[in-house]
Tab-separated table of C-alpha atoms in Angstrom:
chain	number	residue	atom	x	y	z
T	1	MET	CA	-4.794	-92.099	18.585
T	2	SER	CA	-3.356	-94.534	16.088
T	3	GLY	CA	-1.675	-93.269	13.015
T	4	GLU	CA	-4.386	-94.874	11.019
T	5	THR	CA	-7.020	-92.630	12.461
T	6	SER	CA	-5.192	-89.361	12.274
T	7	GLY	CA	-6.477	-86.596	10.053
T	8	GLY	CA	-5.816	-86.982	6.343
T	9	SER	CA	-4.709	-90.617	6.772
T	10	SER	CA	-6.858	-92.358	4.163
T	11	LEU	CA	-3.776	-93.508	2.279
T	12	ARG	CA	-2.525	-95.363	5.354
T	13	LEU	CA	-5.405	-97.806	5.025
T	14	PHE	CA	-3.951	-99.069	1.769
T	15	LYS	CA	-1.156	-100.678	3.774
T	16	ASN	CA	-3.827	-102.961	5.231
T	17	ARG	CA	-4.295	-105.994	2.964
T	18	GLU	CA	-7.793	-106.676	4.270
T	19	PHE	CA	-8.888	-103.146	3.458
T	20	ILE	CA	-7.432	-103.524	-0.032
T	21	ALA	CA	-9.396	-106.757	-0.476
T	22	VAL	CA	-12.772	-105.380	0.558
T	23	ALA	CA	-12.138	-102.063	-1.228
T	24	SER	CA	-11.476	-104.000	-4.448
T	25	THR	CA	-15.088	-105.224	-4.340
T	26	ALA	CA	-16.299	-101.602	-4.137
T	27	PHE	CA	-14.008	-100.756	-7.044
T	28	ALA	CA	-15.418	-103.548	-9.222
T	29	ARG	CA	-19.036	-102.859	-8.245
T	30	SER	CA	-18.949	-99.089	-8.729
T	31	GLN	CA	-17.079	-99.184	-12.035
T	32	ALA	CA	-19.620	-101.618	-13.438
T	33	TYR	CA	-22.564	-99.576	-12.139
T	34	SER	CA	-21.369	-96.339	-13.755
T	35	THR	CA	-20.414	-97.911	-17.061
T	36	ILE	CA	-23.744	-99.696	-17.370
T	37	LEU	CA	-25.625	-96.450	-16.681
T	38	ILE	CA	-24.015	-94.999	-19.808
T	39	ALA	CA	-24.773	-98.205	-21.711
T	40	LEU	CA	-28.434	-97.868	-20.664
T	41	ALA	CA	-28.571	-94.431	-22.287
T	42	LEU	CA	-27.343	-96.048	-25.517
T	43	TYR	CA	-29.935	-98.824	-25.223
T	44	ALA	CA	-32.631	-96.159	-24.747
T	45	ASP	CA	-31.498	-94.467	-27.957
T	46	ILE	CA	-31.218	-97.747	-29.899
T	47	PHE	CA	-34.629	-99.073	-28.847
T	48	GLN	CA	-36.343	-95.624	-28.930
T	49	THR	CA	-37.905	-95.995	-25.486
T	50	THR	CA	-40.278	-93.612	-23.698
T	51	SER	CA	-39.300	-91.873	-20.453
T	52	THR	CA	-41.620	-94.194	-18.534
T	53	MET	CA	-39.896	-97.256	-20.033
T	54	GLU	CA	-36.521	-95.718	-19.253
T	55	GLY	CA	-37.684	-95.383	-15.664
T	56	LEU	CA	-38.102	-99.158	-15.628
T	57	PHE	CA	-34.339	-99.475	-16.143
T	58	GLY	CA	-33.991	-98.099	-12.612
T	59	THR	CA	-37.051	-99.859	-11.207
T	60	ALA	CA	-35.938	-103.290	-12.448
T	61	PHE	CA	-32.575	-102.830	-10.749
T	62	ALA	CA	-34.252	-101.920	-7.467
T	63	ILE	CA	-37.305	-104.138	-7.249
T	64	VAL	CA	-35.397	-107.361	-6.619
T	65	GLN	CA	-33.323	-105.562	-3.991
T	66	LEU	CA	-36.501	-104.476	-2.242
T	67	PHE	CA	-37.341	-108.118	-1.566
T	68	ILE	CA	-33.904	-109.510	-0.765
T	69	VAL	CA	-32.098	-106.922	1.363
T	70	LEU	CA	-33.732	-107.738	4.724
T	71	PRO	CA	-33.237	-111.533	4.549
T	72	LEU	CA	-29.827	-110.916	2.986
T	73	GLY	CA	-28.795	-108.697	5.905
T	74	ARG	CA	-29.840	-111.392	8.380
T	75	TYR	CA	-27.981	-114.015	6.359
T	76	ILE	CA	-24.795	-111.916	6.320
T	77	ASP	CA	-25.017	-111.338	10.091
T	78	THR	CA	-25.028	-115.105	10.725
T	79	ARG	CA	-22.869	-116.503	7.895
T	80	ASN	CA	-19.375	-116.286	6.397
T	81	SER	CA	-19.188	-112.866	4.737
T	82	LYS	CA	-16.119	-113.767	2.707
T	83	ARG	CA	-17.944	-116.516	0.837
T	84	ILE	CA	-20.885	-114.206	0.210
T	85	LEU	CA	-18.569	-111.573	-1.293
T	86	LEU	CA	-16.984	-114.159	-3.578
T	87	PHE	CA	-20.409	-115.316	-4.774
T	88	GLY	CA	-21.491	-111.729	-5.468
T	89	LEU	CA	-18.423	-111.089	-7.600
T	90	LEU	CA	-19.052	-114.209	-9.684
T	91	LEU	CA	-22.684	-113.190	-10.148
T	92	ASN	CA	-21.529	-109.815	-11.464
T	93	VAL	CA	-19.552	-111.590	-14.195
T	94	VAL	CA	-22.742	-113.432	-15.169
T	95	VAL	CA	-24.450	-110.025	-15.465
T	96	PHE	CA	-21.821	-108.793	-17.920
T	97	ILE	CA	-22.245	-111.916	-20.026
T	98	GLY	CA	-25.996	-111.334	-20.036
T	99	PHE	CA	-25.620	-107.751	-21.258
T	100	MET	CA	-23.432	-108.953	-24.128
T	101	PHE	CA	-26.396	-110.792	-25.646
T	102	VAL	CA	-29.415	-108.488	-25.072
T	103	GLU	CA	-31.475	-107.901	-28.226
T	104	ASN	CA	-34.444	-105.859	-27.007
T	105	VAL	CA	-35.553	-103.616	-24.149
T	106	THR	CA	-37.242	-106.484	-22.278
T	107	GLN	CA	-33.978	-108.382	-22.080
T	108	VAL	CA	-32.196	-105.254	-20.839
T	109	ILE	CA	-34.722	-104.974	-18.006
T	110	LEU	CA	-34.348	-108.655	-17.075
T	111	VAL	CA	-30.552	-108.403	-16.881
T	112	ARG	CA	-30.951	-105.278	-14.753
T	113	VAL	CA	-32.869	-107.413	-12.256
T	114	LEU	CA	-29.893	-109.770	-12.044
T	115	GLN	CA	-27.530	-106.821	-11.734
T	116	GLY	CA	-29.593	-105.505	-8.826
T	117	THR	CA	-29.170	-108.821	-7.024
T	118	ALA	CA	-25.393	-108.842	-7.474
T	119	ALA	CA	-25.064	-105.179	-6.461
T	120	SER	CA	-27.036	-105.739	-3.245
T	121	ILE	CA	-24.850	-108.685	-2.266
T	122	LEU	CA	-21.621	-106.785	-2.896
T	123	TRP	CA	-22.665	-103.497	-1.301
T	124	LEU	CA	-24.344	-104.864	1.816
T	125	THR	CA	-21.681	-107.494	2.504
T	126	GLY	CA	-18.777	-105.172	1.730
T	127	MET	CA	-20.053	-102.389	3.979
T	128	THR	CA	-20.756	-104.873	6.776
T	129	VAL	CA	-17.220	-106.249	6.601
T	130	VAL	CA	-15.771	-102.719	6.709
T	131	GLY	CA	-17.899	-101.924	9.763
T	132	GLU	CA	-16.903	-105.161	11.508
T	133	ILE	CA	-13.132	-105.147	10.932
T	134	SER	CA	-12.576	-101.428	11.603
T	135	GLU	CA	-12.047	-100.031	15.087
T	136	GLU	CA	-14.836	-97.852	16.462
T	137	SER	CA	-12.529	-94.846	16.813
T	138	SER	CA	-11.665	-94.942	13.097
T	139	ARG	CA	-14.891	-96.285	11.606
T	140	GLY	CA	-15.816	-93.046	9.858
T	141	LEU	CA	-12.390	-92.977	8.227
T	142	TRP	CA	-12.710	-96.603	7.064
T	143	ILE	CA	-16.206	-96.060	5.700
T	144	GLY	CA	-15.298	-92.740	4.090
T	145	THR	CA	-12.210	-94.202	2.435
T	146	TYR	CA	-14.119	-97.301	1.319
T	147	ASN	CA	-16.696	-95.011	-0.291
T	148	GLN	CA	-13.875	-92.917	-1.712
T	149	VAL	CA	-12.575	-95.994	-3.539
T	150	GLY	CA	-16.069	-96.610	-4.885
T	151	ALA	CA	-16.358	-92.993	-6.033
T	152	LEU	CA	-12.946	-93.110	-7.732
T	153	SER	CA	-13.905	-96.351	-9.455
T	154	SER	CA	-17.212	-94.844	-10.515
T	155	LEU	CA	-15.272	-91.909	-11.963
T	156	ILE	CA	-13.086	-94.344	-13.895
T	157	GLY	CA	-16.231	-96.111	-15.091
T	158	ASP	CA	-17.632	-92.814	-16.342
T	159	ILE	CA	-14.491	-91.868	-18.261
T	160	PHE	CA	-12.974	-95.141	-19.433
T	161	GLY	CA	-16.260	-97.039	-19.544
T	162	GLY	CA	-17.726	-94.283	-21.691
T	163	LEU	CA	-14.576	-94.282	-23.816
T	164	LEU	CA	-14.703	-98.057	-24.335
T	165	LEU	CA	-18.370	-97.859	-25.322
T	166	TYR	CA	-17.594	-95.025	-27.743
T	167	LEU	CA	-14.560	-96.666	-29.363
T	168	TYR	CA	-15.359	-100.380	-29.233
T	169	GLY	CA	-18.987	-100.988	-28.295
T	170	PHE	CA	-20.724	-103.221	-25.789
T	171	GLN	CA	-18.893	-106.556	-25.937
T	172	GLU	CA	-15.343	-105.302	-25.378
T	173	THR	CA	-16.570	-103.046	-22.566
T	174	TYR	CA	-18.213	-105.925	-20.709
T	175	ILE	CA	-15.108	-108.073	-21.129
T	176	ALA	CA	-13.023	-105.327	-19.492
T	177	LEU	CA	-15.484	-105.116	-16.576
T	178	SER	CA	-15.281	-108.900	-16.167
T	179	VAL	CA	-11.493	-108.766	-15.890
T	180	VAL	CA	-11.663	-106.128	-13.128
T	181	THR	CA	-14.224	-108.219	-11.242
T	182	VAL	CA	-12.119	-111.382	-11.468
T	183	LEU	CA	-9.132	-109.479	-10.043
T	184	ALA	CA	-11.298	-108.381	-7.101
T	185	PHE	CA	-12.342	-112.007	-6.587
T	186	ILE	CA	-8.679	-113.044	-6.351
T	187	SER	CA	-7.933	-110.201	-3.906
T	188	VAL	CA	-10.744	-111.239	-1.550
T	189	LEU	CA	-9.808	-114.899	-1.823
T	190	LEU	CA	-6.157	-114.243	-0.904
T	191	PHE	CA	-6.229	-111.332	1.558
T	192	LEU	CA	-9.521	-111.256	3.489
T	193	ARG	CA	-9.755	-113.295	6.691
T	194	ASP	CA	-12.229	-116.147	6.793
T	195	ASN	CA	-15.609	-115.158	8.260
T	196	PRO	CA	-14.841	-111.431	8.813
T	197	GLY	CA	-18.394	-110.727	10.071
T	198	GLY	CA	-21.289	-112.921	11.063
T	199	ARG	CA	-21.037	-112.373	14.825
T	200	LYS	CA	-24.783	-112.634	15.452
T	201	ASP	CA	-25.925	-115.911	17.028
T	202	PRO	CA	-28.907	-117.083	14.918
T	203	GLU	CA	-30.443	-118.682	18.012
T	204	GLU	CA	-30.267	-115.482	20.062
T	205	SER	CA	-33.107	-113.736	18.209
T	206	SER	CA	-34.963	-114.157	14.952
T	207	GLY	CA	-34.486	-111.879	11.978
T	208	ARG	CA	-37.872	-110.299	12.676
T	209	GLU	CA	-37.001	-109.630	16.321
T	210	THR	CA	-33.719	-108.024	15.305
T	211	ILE	CA	-35.462	-105.692	12.862
T	212	GLU	CA	-38.089	-104.808	15.478
T	213	MET	CA	-35.371	-103.933	17.999
T	214	LEU	CA	-33.663	-101.696	15.449
T	215	LEU	CA	-36.918	-99.988	14.480
T	216	GLY	CA	-37.559	-99.328	18.155
T	217	ARG	CA	-34.854	-96.685	17.897
T	218	SER	CA	-36.166	-93.235	16.932
T	219	ALA	CA	-32.859	-92.494	15.234
T	220	ILE	CA	-33.259	-95.512	12.954
T	221	LYS	CA	-36.826	-94.491	12.126
T	222	ALA	CA	-35.634	-91.012	11.129
T	223	LEU	CA	-32.767	-92.383	9.045
T	224	VAL	CA	-35.035	-94.905	7.303
T	225	PHE	CA	-37.663	-92.272	6.460
T	226	PHE	CA	-34.990	-89.986	5.064
T	227	ARG	CA	-33.543	-92.723	2.873
T	228	LEU	CA	-36.964	-93.662	1.506
T	229	SER	CA	-37.988	-90.163	0.437
T	230	PHE	CA	-34.514	-88.978	-0.615
T	231	SER	CA	-34.123	-91.960	-2.942
T	232	VAL	CA	-37.107	-90.881	-5.054
T	233	GLY	CA	-35.219	-87.754	-6.083
T	234	LYS	CA	-31.731	-89.186	-6.325
T	235	MET	CA	-32.646	-92.248	-8.380
T	236	ALA	CA	-34.442	-90.042	-10.882
T	237	VAL	CA	-31.184	-88.116	-11.294
T	238	ILE	CA	-29.018	-91.234	-11.622
T	239	THR	CA	-31.359	-92.854	-14.151
T	240	PHE	CA	-32.286	-89.869	-16.311
T	241	LEU	CA	-29.245	-87.571	-16.428
T	242	PRO	CA	-27.253	-89.720	-18.896
T	243	ILE	CA	-30.430	-90.476	-20.887
T	244	TYR	CA	-31.241	-86.745	-20.989
T	245	ALA	CA	-27.742	-85.977	-22.269
T	246	VAL	CA	-27.901	-88.582	-25.062
T	247	THR	CA	-31.509	-88.244	-26.235
T	248	GLU	CA	-31.977	-84.468	-25.887
T	249	PHE	CA	-28.552	-83.166	-26.884
T	250	GLY	CA	-27.033	-86.039	-28.884
T	251	ILE	CA	-23.976	-86.179	-26.606
T	252	ASN	CA	-21.802	-89.250	-27.263
T	253	PRO	CA	-21.071	-91.785	-24.471
T	254	PHE	CA	-17.510	-90.586	-23.870
T	255	ILE	CA	-18.696	-87.018	-23.251
T	256	VAL	CA	-21.562	-88.329	-21.098
T	257	GLY	CA	-18.905	-90.052	-19.002
T	258	GLY	CA	-17.155	-86.703	-18.702
T	259	ILE	CA	-20.333	-85.112	-17.384
T	260	MET	CA	-20.795	-87.779	-14.743
T	261	ALA	CA	-17.113	-87.520	-13.855
T	262	GLY	CA	-17.767	-84.055	-12.424
T	263	GLY	CA	-19.636	-85.491	-9.458
T	264	LYS	CA	-17.463	-88.558	-9.080
T	265	LEU	CA	-14.325	-86.398	-8.955
T	266	THR	CA	-15.590	-84.352	-6.021
T	267	LYS	CA	-16.722	-87.529	-4.233
T	268	SER	CA	-13.436	-89.341	-4.785
T	269	ILE	CA	-11.418	-86.396	-3.483
T	270	THR	CA	-13.454	-85.475	-0.422
T	271	GLN	CA	-15.175	-88.543	1.091
T	272	GLY	CA	-12.179	-89.794	3.062
T	273	LYS	CA	-11.702	-86.405	4.706
T	274	VAL	CA	-15.404	-86.014	5.443
T	275	GLY	CA	-15.400	-89.501	6.977
T	276	ASP	CA	-12.574	-88.400	9.274
T	277	TRP	CA	-14.612	-85.344	10.267
T	278	THR	CA	-17.573	-87.532	11.226
T	279	ASP	CA	-15.284	-89.320	13.712
T	280	ARG	CA	-14.427	-85.990	15.320
T	281	VAL	CA	-17.490	-83.729	15.149
T	282	GLU	CA	-20.615	-83.840	17.302
T	283	HIS	CA	-24.087	-84.067	15.711
T	284	THR	CA	-23.047	-86.256	12.810
T	285	HIS	CA	-26.584	-86.188	11.417
T	286	ARG	CA	-26.057	-82.574	10.358
T	287	PHE	CA	-23.699	-83.820	7.646
T	288	ILE	CA	-26.643	-85.780	6.225
T	289	LEU	CA	-28.911	-82.732	6.287
T	290	ALA	CA	-26.351	-80.429	4.671
T	291	GLY	CA	-25.477	-82.976	2.000
T	292	ALA	CA	-29.113	-83.562	1.084
T	293	LEU	CA	-29.844	-79.848	0.654
T	294	VAL	CA	-26.773	-79.426	-1.554
T	295	TYR	CA	-27.975	-82.414	-3.603
T	296	ALA	CA	-31.381	-80.746	-4.057
T	297	VAL	CA	-29.678	-77.673	-5.539
T	298	GLY	CA	-27.709	-79.829	-7.990
T	299	THR	CA	-30.878	-81.662	-9.049
T	300	ALA	CA	-32.697	-78.386	-9.738
T	301	LEU	CA	-29.799	-77.238	-11.958
T	302	ILE	CA	-30.021	-80.195	-14.380
T	303	PRO	CA	-32.968	-79.099	-16.571
T	304	LEU	CA	-31.405	-75.651	-16.988
T	305	ALA	CA	-29.174	-77.359	-19.551
T	306	GLY	CA	-32.080	-76.937	-21.956
T	307	PHE	CA	-31.503	-73.158	-21.908
T	308	ALA	CA	-27.703	-73.329	-22.152
T	309	HIS	CA	-27.589	-72.783	-25.934
T	310	VAL	CA	-28.840	-69.232	-25.416
T	311	TYR	CA	-25.861	-68.281	-23.262
T	312	ILE	CA	-23.100	-70.821	-23.962
T	313	PRO	CA	-21.945	-71.448	-27.562
T	314	ASP	CA	-21.342	-74.966	-28.816
T	315	MET	CA	-17.748	-76.135	-29.152
T	316	ILE	CA	-15.923	-78.697	-31.262
T	317	VAL	CA	-13.072	-80.671	-29.697
T	318	ASN	CA	-10.650	-83.044	-31.397
T	319	ALA	CA	-10.022	-86.372	-29.649
T	320	PHE	CA	-8.959	-89.816	-30.824
T	321	GLY	CA	-8.672	-88.553	-34.385
T	322	GLU	CA	-12.278	-87.376	-34.508
T	323	GLU	CA	-14.237	-84.200	-33.947
T	324	MET	CA	-16.703	-84.252	-31.046
T	325	ALA	CA	-19.507	-81.756	-30.560
T	326	LEU	CA	-19.590	-80.184	-27.116
T	327	PRO	CA	-22.919	-78.366	-26.713
T	328	GLY	CA	-23.434	-75.681	-24.108
T	329	ALA	CA	-25.608	-78.132	-22.184
T	330	PHE	CA	-22.467	-80.130	-21.382
T	331	PHE	CA	-21.117	-77.394	-19.119
T	332	VAL	CA	-24.401	-77.006	-17.227
T	333	LEU	CA	-24.754	-80.756	-16.715
T	334	PHE	CA	-21.100	-81.087	-15.656
T	335	ALA	CA	-21.497	-78.306	-13.067
T	336	ALA	CA	-24.763	-79.798	-11.785
T	337	TYR	CA	-23.181	-83.219	-11.327
T	338	ALA	CA	-20.200	-81.672	-9.531
T	339	VAL	CA	-22.613	-80.072	-7.048
T	340	LEU	CA	-24.329	-83.455	-6.617
T	341	GLY	CA	-20.956	-85.005	-5.816
T	342	ILE	CA	-20.330	-82.480	-3.036
T	343	GLY	CA	-23.723	-83.288	-1.557
T	344	ASP	CA	-23.010	-87.018	-1.565
T	345	SER	CA	-19.577	-86.496	-0.006
T	346	LEU	CA	-21.152	-84.699	2.943
T	347	ARG	CA	-23.986	-87.186	3.390
T	348	LEU	CA	-22.691	-90.711	2.736
T	349	PRO	CA	-19.982	-91.302	5.397
T	350	ALA	CA	-22.217	-89.913	8.145
T	351	SER	CA	-25.236	-91.954	7.052
T	352	MET	CA	-23.335	-95.222	6.931
T	353	ALA	CA	-21.512	-94.601	10.211
T	354	LEU	CA	-24.811	-93.901	12.009
T	355	PHE	CA	-26.433	-97.075	10.676
T	356	VAL	CA	-23.377	-99.140	11.652
T	357	GLY	CA	-23.368	-97.614	15.133
T	358	GLU	CA	-27.060	-98.403	15.632
T	359	GLY	CA	-26.609	-101.988	14.444
T	360	GLU	CA	-23.639	-102.624	16.713
T	361	GLN	CA	-25.863	-102.273	19.768
T	362	PHE	CA	-27.530	-105.563	18.779
T	363	ASP	CA	-24.583	-107.253	16.984
T	364	ALA	CA	-26.617	-106.759	13.813
T	365	VAL	CA	-24.632	-104.406	11.594
T	366	ALA	CA	-25.772	-106.067	8.356
T	367	SER	CA	-29.404	-106.021	9.462
T	368	SER	CA	-29.110	-102.306	10.218
T	369	LEU	CA	-27.527	-101.678	6.831
T	370	SER	CA	-30.218	-103.791	5.180
T	371	LEU	CA	-32.826	-101.429	6.652
T	372	ARG	CA	-30.823	-98.585	5.142
T	373	SER	CA	-30.853	-100.384	1.826
T	374	ILE	CA	-34.517	-101.413	1.772
T	375	ALA	CA	-35.629	-97.870	2.552
T	376	TRP	CA	-33.653	-96.783	-0.494
T	377	LYS	CA	-35.181	-99.505	-2.647
T	378	VAL	CA	-38.752	-98.427	-1.933
T	379	GLY	CA	-38.003	-95.023	-3.447
T	380	GLN	CA	-35.760	-96.513	-6.100
T	381	VAL	CA	-38.548	-98.785	-7.353
T	382	GLY	CA	-41.137	-96.033	-7.692
T	383	GLY	CA	-38.988	-92.936	-8.177
T	384	PRO	CA	-37.705	-93.387	-11.746
T	385	VAL	CA	-41.090	-94.456	-13.146
T	386	PHE	CA	-42.881	-91.693	-11.221
T	387	VAL	CA	-40.522	-88.963	-12.426
T	388	GLY	CA	-40.458	-90.465	-15.936
T	389	ALA	CA	-44.252	-90.318	-16.093
T	390	ILE	CA	-44.152	-86.670	-14.947
T	391	TRP	CA	-41.615	-85.959	-17.695
T	392	ASP	CA	-43.867	-87.582	-20.336
T	393	ALA	CA	-46.915	-85.655	-19.082
T	394	THR	CA	-45.273	-82.258	-18.527
T	395	SER	CA	-41.633	-81.326	-19.135
T	396	VAL	CA	-38.085	-82.099	-18.080
T	397	LEU	CA	-38.075	-78.983	-15.887
T	398	VAL	CA	-41.117	-80.110	-13.897
T	399	ALA	CA	-39.732	-83.660	-13.608
T	400	PHE	CA	-36.356	-82.701	-12.126
T	401	TRP	CA	-37.771	-79.952	-9.913
T	402	THR	CA	-40.250	-82.471	-8.523
T	403	ALA	CA	-37.291	-84.730	-7.705
T	404	SER	CA	-35.552	-81.784	-6.019
T	405	ALA	CA	-38.680	-81.055	-3.969
T	406	PHE	CA	-38.754	-84.641	-2.681
T	407	ILE	CA	-35.190	-84.210	-1.438
T	408	VAL	CA	-35.934	-80.915	0.332
T	409	VAL	CA	-39.020	-82.328	2.066
T	410	SER	CA	-37.144	-85.460	3.158
T	411	SER	CA	-34.402	-83.272	4.654
T	412	ILE	CA	-36.802	-81.129	6.657
T	413	VAL	CA	-38.706	-84.111	8.068
T	414	PHE	CA	-35.434	-85.907	8.898
T	415	ALA	CA	-34.189	-82.897	10.870
T	416	MET	CA	-37.423	-82.854	12.880
T	417	LEU	CA	-37.498	-86.607	13.596
T	418	TYR	CA	-33.845	-87.217	14.355
T	419	SER	CA	-33.594	-84.689	17.159
T	420	ALA	CA	-35.980	-86.837	19.213
T	421	GLU	CA	-33.367	-89.542	19.886
T	422	PRO	CA	-29.814	-89.150	18.566
T	423	ALA	CA	-27.650	-92.176	17.910
T	424	PRO	CA	-25.443	-93.550	20.713
T	425	GLY	CA	-22.545	-91.269	21.593
T	426	GLU	CA	-23.923	-88.176	19.874
T	427	GLN	CA	-24.744	-86.454	23.153
T	428	VAL	CA	-21.202	-86.662	24.456
T	429	ASP	CA	-17.920	-85.259	23.290
T	430	ALA	CA	-17.049	-87.492	20.355
T	431	VAL	CA	-13.633	-86.085	19.512
T	432	SER	CA	-11.353	-89.008	18.820
T	433	GLY	CA	-8.728	-89.574	21.473
T	434	ASP	CA	-10.525	-87.783	24.338
């Protein structure tokens, strides 16, 4: 076994300039995503939106992705992935410029559509490149570490993005995000090989035929169903937790970033190690099942923040020369998000590795990942609005527990479907080096 694939060797990948280049795109993308989520909570407060309208913040981001991910995956499989990454990074800078000038909730939603386009390009292309340039024996480690970089960046976005929004406001925050993105652009331009993916011959089979071949696999069908139903619950959490913190408890953006940091910290610490485990342990799909059930528990904990004042007294902390209120709800929300981070750490490396492995059978890694993405987008489009409407009609408790129920059901059905046809290599001893 190479040193690169040995246990606990995530740091060794940072000696690889190509990994640094592609990981820098995950860093730029994730930091922007997390920071803008906090900014959306501020926009919701400024424009006094309803929960249903707030759900559109998530739907707008996802709806464009729903339409582009399948043709985008085919395009990435047959074109120069490096150029596509560079274009996605430039488009992200355009998004930041757009957010600088929004004046109403409609404009926020329109810029979110553009952000969804840029995020799809960067995520799908970046993950494809990681899958293509890594060796099969260390793919879980590469994917886990790549996700670990994204989680660490998302953590930084929560803390420093929230801090910039609190201290300086929107414009300075978006300028800082633009600088990070430009640095990632330079890294890809200088360090990533030309055409790192794109091995599929466009004449060999059409995009439709490729998708049909992938969907002929029972394992892919199970993974796609799981993604679709799980995303309803998770996207409700991602969209509404920061909004809930700001609008219900008056928590400032810096403290909101601290709440979200709970989950990002656990993800950034553990994903590389979990990715290494997926290279070594049989029945990789069980990581997905365990992670989803843990995520359901974290989701159910969120609305309990509304009862925290009965048991946990409010606190006042001094920071940056000012006093900040720290309500008891902060501690409940922080703990809930930490649990969510553990769930994601268990689930994500295994999910991505299984989709990459399925796609490799047909030299169509990006197309396989695009199926993974489009399944997510179906739930992401409807989930936030659906849960927001439930919140408006009933209560926050019913809304988040409905989201948790979606996750539990998706997990049970996935476990039943996946056992019919495991992914290649799952029925043999998969310990690396044997």
